[in-house]
Coordinates of C-alpha atoms in Angstrom, one line a residue:
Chain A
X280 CA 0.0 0.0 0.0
X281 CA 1.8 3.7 -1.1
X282 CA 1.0 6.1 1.9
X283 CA 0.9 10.2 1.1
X284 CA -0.9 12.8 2.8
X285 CA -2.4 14.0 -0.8
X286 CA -3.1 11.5 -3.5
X287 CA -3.5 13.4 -7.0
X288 CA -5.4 11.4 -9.6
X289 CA -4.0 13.0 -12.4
X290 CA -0.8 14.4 -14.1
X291 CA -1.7 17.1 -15.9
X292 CA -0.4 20.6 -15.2
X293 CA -2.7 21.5 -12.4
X294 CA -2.0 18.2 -10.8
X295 CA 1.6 18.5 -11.1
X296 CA 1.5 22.1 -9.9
X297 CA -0.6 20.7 -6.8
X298 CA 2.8 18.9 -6.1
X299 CA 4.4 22.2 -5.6
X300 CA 1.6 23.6 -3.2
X301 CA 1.6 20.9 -1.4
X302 CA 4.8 20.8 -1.2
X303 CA 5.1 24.2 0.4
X304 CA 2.7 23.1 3.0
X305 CA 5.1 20.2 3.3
X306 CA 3.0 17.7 2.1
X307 CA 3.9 14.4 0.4
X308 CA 2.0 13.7 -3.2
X309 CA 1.3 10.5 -5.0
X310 CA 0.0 10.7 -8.6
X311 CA -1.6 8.4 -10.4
X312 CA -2.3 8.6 -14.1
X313 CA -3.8 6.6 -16.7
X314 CA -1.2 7.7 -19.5
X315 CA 2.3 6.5 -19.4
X316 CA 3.8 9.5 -18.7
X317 CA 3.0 13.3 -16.7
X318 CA 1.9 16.2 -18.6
X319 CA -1.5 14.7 -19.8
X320 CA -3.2 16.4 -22.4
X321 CA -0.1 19.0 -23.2
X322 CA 2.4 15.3 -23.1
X323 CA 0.3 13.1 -25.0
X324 CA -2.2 15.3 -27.6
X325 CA 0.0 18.8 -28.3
X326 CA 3.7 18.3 -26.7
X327 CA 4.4 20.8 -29.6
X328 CA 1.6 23.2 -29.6
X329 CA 2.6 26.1 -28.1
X330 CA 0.6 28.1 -25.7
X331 CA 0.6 31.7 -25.0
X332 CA -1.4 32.3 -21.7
X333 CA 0.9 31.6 -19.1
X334 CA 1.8 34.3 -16.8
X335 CA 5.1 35.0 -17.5
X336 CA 5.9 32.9 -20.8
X337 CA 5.0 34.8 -23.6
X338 CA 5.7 31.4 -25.6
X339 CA 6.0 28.2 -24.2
X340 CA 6.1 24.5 -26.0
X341 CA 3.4 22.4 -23.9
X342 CA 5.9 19.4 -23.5
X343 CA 8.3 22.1 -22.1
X344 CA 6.0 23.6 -19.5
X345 CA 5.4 19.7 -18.5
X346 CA 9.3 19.9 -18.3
X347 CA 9.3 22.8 -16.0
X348 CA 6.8 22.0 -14.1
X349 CA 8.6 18.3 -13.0
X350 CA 11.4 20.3 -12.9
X351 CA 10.0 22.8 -9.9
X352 CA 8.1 19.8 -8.1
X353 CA 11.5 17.7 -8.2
X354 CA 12.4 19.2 -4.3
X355 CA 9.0 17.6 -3.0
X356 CA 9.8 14.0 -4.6
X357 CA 6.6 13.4 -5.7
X358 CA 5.0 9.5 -6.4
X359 CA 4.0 8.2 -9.4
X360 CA 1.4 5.6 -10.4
X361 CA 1.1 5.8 -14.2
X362 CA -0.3 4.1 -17.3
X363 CA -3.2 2.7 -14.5
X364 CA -6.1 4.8 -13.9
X365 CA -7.9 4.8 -10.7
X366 CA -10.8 2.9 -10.4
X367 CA -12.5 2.6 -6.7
X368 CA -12.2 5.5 -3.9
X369 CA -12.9 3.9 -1.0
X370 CA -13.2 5.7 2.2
X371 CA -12.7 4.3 5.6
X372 CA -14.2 4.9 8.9
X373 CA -11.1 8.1 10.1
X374 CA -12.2 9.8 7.0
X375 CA -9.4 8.5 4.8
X376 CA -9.4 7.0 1.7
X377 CA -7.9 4.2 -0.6
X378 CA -7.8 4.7 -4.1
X379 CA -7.3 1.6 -6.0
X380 CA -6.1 1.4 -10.0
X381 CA -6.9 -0.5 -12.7
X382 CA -3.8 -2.7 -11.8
X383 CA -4.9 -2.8 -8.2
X384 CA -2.3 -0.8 -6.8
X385 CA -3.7 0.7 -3.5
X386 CA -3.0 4.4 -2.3
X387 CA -3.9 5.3 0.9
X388 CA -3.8 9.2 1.9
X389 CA -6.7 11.9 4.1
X390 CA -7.0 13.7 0.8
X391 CA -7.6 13.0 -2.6
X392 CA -7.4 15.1 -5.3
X393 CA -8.7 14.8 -8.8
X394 CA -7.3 16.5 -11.2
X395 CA -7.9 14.4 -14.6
X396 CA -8.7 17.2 -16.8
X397 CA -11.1 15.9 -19.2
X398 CA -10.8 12.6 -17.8
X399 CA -8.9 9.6 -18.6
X400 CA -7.6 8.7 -22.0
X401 CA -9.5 5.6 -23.4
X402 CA -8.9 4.0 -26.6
X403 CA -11.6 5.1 -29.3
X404 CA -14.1 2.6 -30.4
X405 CA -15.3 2.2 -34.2
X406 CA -19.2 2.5 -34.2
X407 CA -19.7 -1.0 -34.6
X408 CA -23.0 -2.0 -32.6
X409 CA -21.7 -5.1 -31.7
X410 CA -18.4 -4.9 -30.5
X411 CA -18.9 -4.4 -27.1
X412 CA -20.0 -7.9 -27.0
X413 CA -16.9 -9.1 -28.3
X414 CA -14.5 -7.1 -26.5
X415 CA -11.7 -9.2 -25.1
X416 CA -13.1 -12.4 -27.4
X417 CA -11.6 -11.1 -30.4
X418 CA -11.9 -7.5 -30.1
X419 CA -8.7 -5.7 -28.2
X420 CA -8.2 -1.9 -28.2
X421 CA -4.1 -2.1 -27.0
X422 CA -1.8 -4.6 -27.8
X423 CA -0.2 -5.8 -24.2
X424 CA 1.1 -9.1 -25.1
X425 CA 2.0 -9.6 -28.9
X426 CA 2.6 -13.5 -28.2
X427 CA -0.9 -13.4 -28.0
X428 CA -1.2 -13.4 -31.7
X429 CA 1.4 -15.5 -32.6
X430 CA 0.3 -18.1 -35.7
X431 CA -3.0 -16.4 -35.3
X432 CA -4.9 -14.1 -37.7
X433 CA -5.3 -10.6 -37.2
X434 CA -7.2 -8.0 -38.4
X435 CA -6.0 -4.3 -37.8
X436 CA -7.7 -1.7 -38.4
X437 CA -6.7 2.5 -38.6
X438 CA -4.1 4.7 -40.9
X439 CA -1.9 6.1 -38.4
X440 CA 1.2 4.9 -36.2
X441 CA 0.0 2.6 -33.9
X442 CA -1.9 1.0 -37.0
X443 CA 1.5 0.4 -39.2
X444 CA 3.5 -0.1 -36.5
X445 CA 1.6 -3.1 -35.0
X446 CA 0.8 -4.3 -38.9
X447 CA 5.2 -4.3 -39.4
X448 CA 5.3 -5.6 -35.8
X449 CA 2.3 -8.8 -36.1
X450 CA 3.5 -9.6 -39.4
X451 CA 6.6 -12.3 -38.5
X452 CA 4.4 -13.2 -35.3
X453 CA 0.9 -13.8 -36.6
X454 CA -0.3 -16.2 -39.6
X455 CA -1.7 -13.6 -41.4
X456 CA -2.2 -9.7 -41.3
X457 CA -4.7 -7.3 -42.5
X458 CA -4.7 -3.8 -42.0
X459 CA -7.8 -1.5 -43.4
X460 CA -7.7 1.7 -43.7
X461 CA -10.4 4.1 -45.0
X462 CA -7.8 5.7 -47.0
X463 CA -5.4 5.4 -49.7
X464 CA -2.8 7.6 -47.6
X465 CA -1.3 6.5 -44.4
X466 CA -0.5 9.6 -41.9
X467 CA 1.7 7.9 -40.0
X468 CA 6.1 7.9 -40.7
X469 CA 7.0 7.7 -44.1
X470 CA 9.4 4.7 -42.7
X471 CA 6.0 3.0 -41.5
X472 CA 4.5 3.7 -44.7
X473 CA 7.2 2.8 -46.7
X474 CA 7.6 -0.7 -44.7
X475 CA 4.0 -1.5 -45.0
X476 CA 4.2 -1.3 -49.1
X477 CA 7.3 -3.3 -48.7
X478 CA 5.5 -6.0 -46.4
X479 CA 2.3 -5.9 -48.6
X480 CA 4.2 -6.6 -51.8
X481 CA 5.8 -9.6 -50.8
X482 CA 2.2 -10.6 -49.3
X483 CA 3.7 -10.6 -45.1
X484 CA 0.5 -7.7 -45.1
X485 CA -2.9 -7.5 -46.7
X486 CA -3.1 -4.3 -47.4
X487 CA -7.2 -3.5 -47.4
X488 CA -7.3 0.6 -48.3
X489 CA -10.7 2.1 -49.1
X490 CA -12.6 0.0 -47.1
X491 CA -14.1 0.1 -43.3
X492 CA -15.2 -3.0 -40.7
X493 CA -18.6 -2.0 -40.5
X494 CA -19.1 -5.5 -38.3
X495 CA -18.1 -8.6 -36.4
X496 CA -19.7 -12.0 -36.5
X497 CA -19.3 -15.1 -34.1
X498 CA -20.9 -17.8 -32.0
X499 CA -19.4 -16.2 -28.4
X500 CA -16.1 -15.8 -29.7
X501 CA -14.7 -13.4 -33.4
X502 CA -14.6 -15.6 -36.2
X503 CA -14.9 -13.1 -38.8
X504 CA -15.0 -9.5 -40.1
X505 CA -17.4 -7.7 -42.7
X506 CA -15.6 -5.3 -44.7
X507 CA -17.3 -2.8 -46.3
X508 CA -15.0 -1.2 -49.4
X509 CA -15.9 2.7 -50.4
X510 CA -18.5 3.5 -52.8
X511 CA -19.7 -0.2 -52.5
X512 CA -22.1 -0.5 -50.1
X513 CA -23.1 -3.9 -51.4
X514 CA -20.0 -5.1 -52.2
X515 CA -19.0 -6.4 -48.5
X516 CA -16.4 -8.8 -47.6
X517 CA -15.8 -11.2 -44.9
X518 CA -12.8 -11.8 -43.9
X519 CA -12.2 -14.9 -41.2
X520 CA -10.1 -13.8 -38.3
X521 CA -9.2 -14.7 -34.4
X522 CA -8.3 -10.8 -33.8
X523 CA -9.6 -7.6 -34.8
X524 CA -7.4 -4.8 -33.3
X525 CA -9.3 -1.3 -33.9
X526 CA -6.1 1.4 -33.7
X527 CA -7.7 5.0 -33.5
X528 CA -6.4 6.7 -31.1
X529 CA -7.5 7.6 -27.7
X530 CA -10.2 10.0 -26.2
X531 CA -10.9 11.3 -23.2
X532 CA -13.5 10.3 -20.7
X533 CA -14.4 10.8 -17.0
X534 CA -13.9 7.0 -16.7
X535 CA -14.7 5.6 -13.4
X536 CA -14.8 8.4 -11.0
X537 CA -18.2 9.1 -12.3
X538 CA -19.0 5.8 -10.3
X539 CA -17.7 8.0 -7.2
X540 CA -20.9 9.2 -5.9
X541 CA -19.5 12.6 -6.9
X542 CA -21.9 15.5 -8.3
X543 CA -21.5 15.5 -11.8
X544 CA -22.9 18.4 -13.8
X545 CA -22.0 18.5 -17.8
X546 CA -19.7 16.0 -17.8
X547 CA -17.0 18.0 -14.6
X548 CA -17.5 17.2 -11.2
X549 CA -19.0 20.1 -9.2
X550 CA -17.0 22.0 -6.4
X551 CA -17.2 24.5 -3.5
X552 CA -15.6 27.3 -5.4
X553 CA -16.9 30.1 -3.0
X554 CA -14.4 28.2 -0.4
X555 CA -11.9 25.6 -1.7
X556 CA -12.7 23.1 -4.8
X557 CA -13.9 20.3 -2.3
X558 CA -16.6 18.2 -3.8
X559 CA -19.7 16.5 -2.0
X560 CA -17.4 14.5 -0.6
X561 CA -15.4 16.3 2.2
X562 CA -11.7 15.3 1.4
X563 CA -12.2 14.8 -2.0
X564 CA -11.3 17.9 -4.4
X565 CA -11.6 18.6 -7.8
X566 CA -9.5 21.0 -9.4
X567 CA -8.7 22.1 -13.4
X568 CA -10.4 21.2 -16.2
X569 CA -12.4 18.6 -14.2
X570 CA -14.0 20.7 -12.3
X571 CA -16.8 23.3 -12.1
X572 CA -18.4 25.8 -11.1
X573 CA -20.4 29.0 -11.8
X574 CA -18.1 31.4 -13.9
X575 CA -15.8 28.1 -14.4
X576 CA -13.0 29.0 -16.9
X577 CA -10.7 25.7 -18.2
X578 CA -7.4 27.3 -18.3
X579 CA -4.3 26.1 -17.3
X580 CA -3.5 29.5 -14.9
X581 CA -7.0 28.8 -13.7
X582 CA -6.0 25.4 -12.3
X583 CA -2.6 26.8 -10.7
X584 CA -4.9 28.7 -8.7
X585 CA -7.1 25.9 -7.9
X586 CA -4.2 24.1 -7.0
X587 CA -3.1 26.9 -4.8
X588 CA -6.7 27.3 -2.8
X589 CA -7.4 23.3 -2.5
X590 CA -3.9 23.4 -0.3
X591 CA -4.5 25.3 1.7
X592 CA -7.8 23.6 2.9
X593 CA -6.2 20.1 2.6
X594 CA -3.6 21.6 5.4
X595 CA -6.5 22.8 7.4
X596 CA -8.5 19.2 7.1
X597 CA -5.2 17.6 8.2
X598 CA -4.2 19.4 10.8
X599 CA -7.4 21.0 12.2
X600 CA -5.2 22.7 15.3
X601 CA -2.6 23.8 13.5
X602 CA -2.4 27.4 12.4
X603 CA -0.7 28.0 9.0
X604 CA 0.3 31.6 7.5
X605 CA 0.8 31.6 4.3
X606 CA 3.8 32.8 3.3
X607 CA 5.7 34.3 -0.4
X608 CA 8.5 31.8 -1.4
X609 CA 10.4 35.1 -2.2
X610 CA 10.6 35.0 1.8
X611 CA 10.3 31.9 2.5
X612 CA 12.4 30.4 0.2
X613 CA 11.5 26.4 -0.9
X614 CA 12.2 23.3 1.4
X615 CA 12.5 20.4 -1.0
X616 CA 11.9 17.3 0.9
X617 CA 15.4 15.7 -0.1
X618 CA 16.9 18.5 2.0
X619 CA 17.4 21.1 -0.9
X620 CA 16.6 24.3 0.1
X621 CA 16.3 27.5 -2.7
X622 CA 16.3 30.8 -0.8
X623 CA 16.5 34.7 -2.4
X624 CA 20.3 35.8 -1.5
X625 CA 20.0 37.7 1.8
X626 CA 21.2 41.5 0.3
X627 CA 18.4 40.4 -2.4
X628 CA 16.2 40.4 0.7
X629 CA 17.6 42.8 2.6
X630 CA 17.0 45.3 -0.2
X631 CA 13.7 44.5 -0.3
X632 CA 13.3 45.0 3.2
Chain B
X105 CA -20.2 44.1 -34.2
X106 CA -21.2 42.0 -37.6
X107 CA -23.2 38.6 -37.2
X108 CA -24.5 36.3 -39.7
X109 CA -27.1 34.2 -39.6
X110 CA -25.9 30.4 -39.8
X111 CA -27.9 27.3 -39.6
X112 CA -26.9 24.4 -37.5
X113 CA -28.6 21.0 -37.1
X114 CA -27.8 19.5 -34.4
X115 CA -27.4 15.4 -32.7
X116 CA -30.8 14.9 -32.3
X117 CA -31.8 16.9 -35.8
X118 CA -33.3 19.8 -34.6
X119 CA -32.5 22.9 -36.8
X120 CA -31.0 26.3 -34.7
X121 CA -30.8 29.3 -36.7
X122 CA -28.0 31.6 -34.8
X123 CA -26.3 34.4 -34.6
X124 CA -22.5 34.0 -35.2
X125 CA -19.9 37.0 -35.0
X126 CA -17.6 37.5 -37.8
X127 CA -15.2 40.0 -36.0
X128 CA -14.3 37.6 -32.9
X129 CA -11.6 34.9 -34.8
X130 CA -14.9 32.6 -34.0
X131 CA -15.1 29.2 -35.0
X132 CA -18.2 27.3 -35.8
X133 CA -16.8 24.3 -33.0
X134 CA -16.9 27.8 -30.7
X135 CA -20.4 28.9 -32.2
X136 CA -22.1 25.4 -31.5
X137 CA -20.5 25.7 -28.2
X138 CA -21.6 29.3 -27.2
X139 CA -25.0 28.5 -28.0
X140 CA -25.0 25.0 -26.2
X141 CA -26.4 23.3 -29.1
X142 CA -24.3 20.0 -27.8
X143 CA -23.4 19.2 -24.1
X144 CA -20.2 20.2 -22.8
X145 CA -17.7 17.8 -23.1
X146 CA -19.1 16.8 -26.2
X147 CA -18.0 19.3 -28.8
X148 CA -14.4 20.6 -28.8
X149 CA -12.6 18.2 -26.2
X150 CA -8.9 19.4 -27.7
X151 CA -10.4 23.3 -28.0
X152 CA -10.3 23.9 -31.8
X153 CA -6.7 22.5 -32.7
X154 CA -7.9 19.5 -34.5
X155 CA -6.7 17.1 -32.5
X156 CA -10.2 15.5 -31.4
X157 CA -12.9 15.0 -34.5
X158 CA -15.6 15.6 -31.4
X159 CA -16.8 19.0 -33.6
X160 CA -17.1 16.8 -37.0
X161 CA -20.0 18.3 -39.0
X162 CA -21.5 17.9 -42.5
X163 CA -21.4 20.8 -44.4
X164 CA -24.9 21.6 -46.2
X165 CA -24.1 24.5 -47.8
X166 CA -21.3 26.9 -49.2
X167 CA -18.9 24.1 -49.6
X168 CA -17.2 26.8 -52.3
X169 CA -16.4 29.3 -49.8
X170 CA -15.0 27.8 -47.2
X171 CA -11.4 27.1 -46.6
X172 CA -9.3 24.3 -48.0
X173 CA -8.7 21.2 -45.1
X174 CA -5.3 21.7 -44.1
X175 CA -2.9 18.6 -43.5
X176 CA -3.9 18.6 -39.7
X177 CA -8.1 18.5 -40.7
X178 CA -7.1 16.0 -42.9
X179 CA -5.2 13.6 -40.6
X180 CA -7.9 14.4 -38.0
X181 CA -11.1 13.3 -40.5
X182 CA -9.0 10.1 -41.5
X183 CA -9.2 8.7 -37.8
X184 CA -12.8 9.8 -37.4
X185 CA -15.8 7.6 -37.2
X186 CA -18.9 8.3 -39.3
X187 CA -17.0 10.4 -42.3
X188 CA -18.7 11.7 -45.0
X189 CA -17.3 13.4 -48.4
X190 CA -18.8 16.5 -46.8
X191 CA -17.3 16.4 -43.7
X192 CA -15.1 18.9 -42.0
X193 CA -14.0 20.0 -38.6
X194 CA -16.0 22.7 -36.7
X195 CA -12.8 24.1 -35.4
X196 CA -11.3 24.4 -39.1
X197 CA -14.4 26.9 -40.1
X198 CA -14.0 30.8 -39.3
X199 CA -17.1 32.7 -39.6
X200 CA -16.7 35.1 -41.6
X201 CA -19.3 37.4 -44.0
X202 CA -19.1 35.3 -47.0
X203 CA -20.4 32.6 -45.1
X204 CA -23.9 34.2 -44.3
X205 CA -26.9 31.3 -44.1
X206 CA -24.1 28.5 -43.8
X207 CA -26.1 25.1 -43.0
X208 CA -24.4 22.5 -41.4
X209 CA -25.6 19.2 -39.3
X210 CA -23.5 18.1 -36.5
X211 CA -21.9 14.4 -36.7
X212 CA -22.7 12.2 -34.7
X213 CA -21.0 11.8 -31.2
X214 CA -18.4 8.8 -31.2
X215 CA -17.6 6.8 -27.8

């Protein structure tokens, strides 16, 4: 079991920032986060975007302010629980809580804090009616184990990266490979690209461009796909199969902790923002993107401050008889918890003074 | 302050005749969205950088006038679900005068 006095589900910029906060209250973080790596949405959708609202950076690259932001939380040693996302909140009879992932790993802290942004990132699902019912008979969205596949046939469908480099990968493991794609062009690297046409000549891929799985047949298990090629909608195809792997991408949902007993209004999780982000659940906050509130704006600044307030009432719910001023770290300075300490130089202060 | 009238249709086929500014850098993703003619969280999940294919509509009207797709719109329709030959990304469309009585039906939402 990981103990921390705040767990943050959620690795996005405001729950990174929390880190710091927290930190300044001197309070240990664990985050947990369904991607493989921090930075959420700025890491994984627009690393290279840049964005042009952060006090103090007229310009800054998304995956850099990720950067700087581990960076400035590196003195408080933060946790990390990533590529699982948290699935049960459980809270026990002190008022605490255990948050258990995907993977079952359990976190046990007197606050938690969510901080998912638009929620978790799921893989996106081809409207085929069916599928659900074959999901994990046939039907995977990630590819955890490739030996899974080996001598089997596979089915993959989508045109960008994950698509090519699965179809290269699967074809010296499985029997036999397709990969359909709605178009003639590939987005993916012209390497990929290039491989595939190389693979698909010498018949290691069948290549299937044009053309959609509009549906899945089998008795319990996949046995076969319907392909349906464009500007035909009569002319289907079904192609026999033990695997269809869908590769589109991912998208964002609220996931799980919409099973928290949390107030949910338009898809965020409603807060206290006349006082301090907590939720209907005293201990449990919500703060950035996730949350909201009347006059709720979803800007990164606006979680820093959300990040900033929620503290400061953690502190308080933790240590009920404790008094806490706050306090500028241009006076203060910053205690990291590895023993670091960042302090202005003392004529800086002086002059001040 | 210049509006034009645009009409948009939206997920459960109900026609909205709105008002959208021309002099705001506005969207149509942002349109749809200041009217809340789709619930939140539904419609511009990446904010207009298409990234997300949530704002996916079918254009009904003025196909001439409006912008090529650029490489990123492009990319972005070829992972989306329920893709038509007149589809285009809400977030790719700037409202501007030339595009006064506009129709367009929003896509459907895909899980």
């Amino acid at each position: 079991m990981i103990k921390t006095d705040i767990i943050i589900i959620g690795a996005g910029p405001t729950g990174l920032f929390a880190v710091f906060e927290a930190g300044l209250l001197k309070l240990k973080c664990h985050l947990i986060d369904a991607l493989p790596q921090p930075g959420g949405q700025c890491s994984e959708i627009y690393p290279k975007k840049p964005i042009y609202d952060i006090p103090g950076f007229p310009e800054v690259l998304a995956g850099d302010l990720v950067k700087n932001l581990m960076e400035q939380i590196k003195p408080f040693d933060p946790g990390f629980t990533l590529g699982e996302r948290a699935e049960t909140l459980e809270k026990l009879n002190d008022g605490s809580f255990i948050v258990t992932t995907s993977r079952g790993t359990k976190h046990h802290a007197p606050i938690v804090v969510i901080a998912g942004g638009l929620g978790s990132f799921e893989p996106r699902k081809p409207p085929i009616p069916v599928i659900g019912e074959y999901e994990d008979k046939g039907v995977e969205y990630i590819i955890r184990d490739p030996e899974v596949y080996r001598d089997k046939r596979v089915v993959i469908a989508g045109g960008g990266d994950s698509a090519l480099d699965w179809s290269i990968f699967l074809a010296d493991v499985a029997s036999e490979v397709s990969l359909v794609h709605r178009r003639k062009d590939f987005r993916g690297a012209l390497d990929s690209v290039e491989k595939v046409e190389e693979l698909s000549k010498i018949g290691k891929i069948n290549l299937i461009t044009e053309a959609e799985v509009v549906d899945l047949k089998g008795e319990g298990n996949l046995d076969s796909v319907v392909i349906r090629h464009k500007g035909q909608a009569s002319d289907e195809e079904v192609k026999v199969t033990d695997h269809f792997i869908p590769l589109f991408g991912l998208s964002p949902k609220l996931g799980p902790i919409g099973d928290w007993g949390l107030e949910i209004e338009k898809n965020a999780i409603k807060v206290d923002n006349t006082y301090d982000y907590q939720t209907n659940i005293p201990g449990v906050y919500a703060i950035g993107d996730v949350n909201t509130y009347p006059g709720k704006l979803k800007l990164i600044l606006c979680g820093f401050h959300e990040a900033a307030i929620m503290c400061q009432s953690a502190y308080q719910r933790i240590f009920p008889d404790k008094k806490y001023v706050m306090k500028y770290t241009t006076v203060s300075g910053v205690d990291g918890f590895d023993g670091s300490r960042k302090e202005a130089k003392r004529e800086v202060v002086k002059s001040i003074n | 302050m210049s509006d034009i009238k645009i009409t948009i249709i939206d997920r459960e086929g109900e026609a909205h005749v709105v008002d959208a500014p021309t002099d705001m850098n506005m969207n149509l993703m942002e349109v749809v969205r200041s009217h809340e003619l789709a619930p939140e969280g539904t419609i511009g999940i990446c904010g207009g950088m298409a990234m997300c294919a949530s704002c996916q509509c079918y254009v009904l009207s003025h196909h001439h006038l409006l912008s090529e797709k650029s490489f990123e719109e492009e990319d972005m329709l070829d992972q989306a679900f329920y893709v038509e030959d007149n589809s285009r990304l809400g977030c790719q469309i700037f409202m501007t005068k030339e595009l006064e009585g506009l129709a367009v039906k929003l896509a459907p939402e895909s899980t």
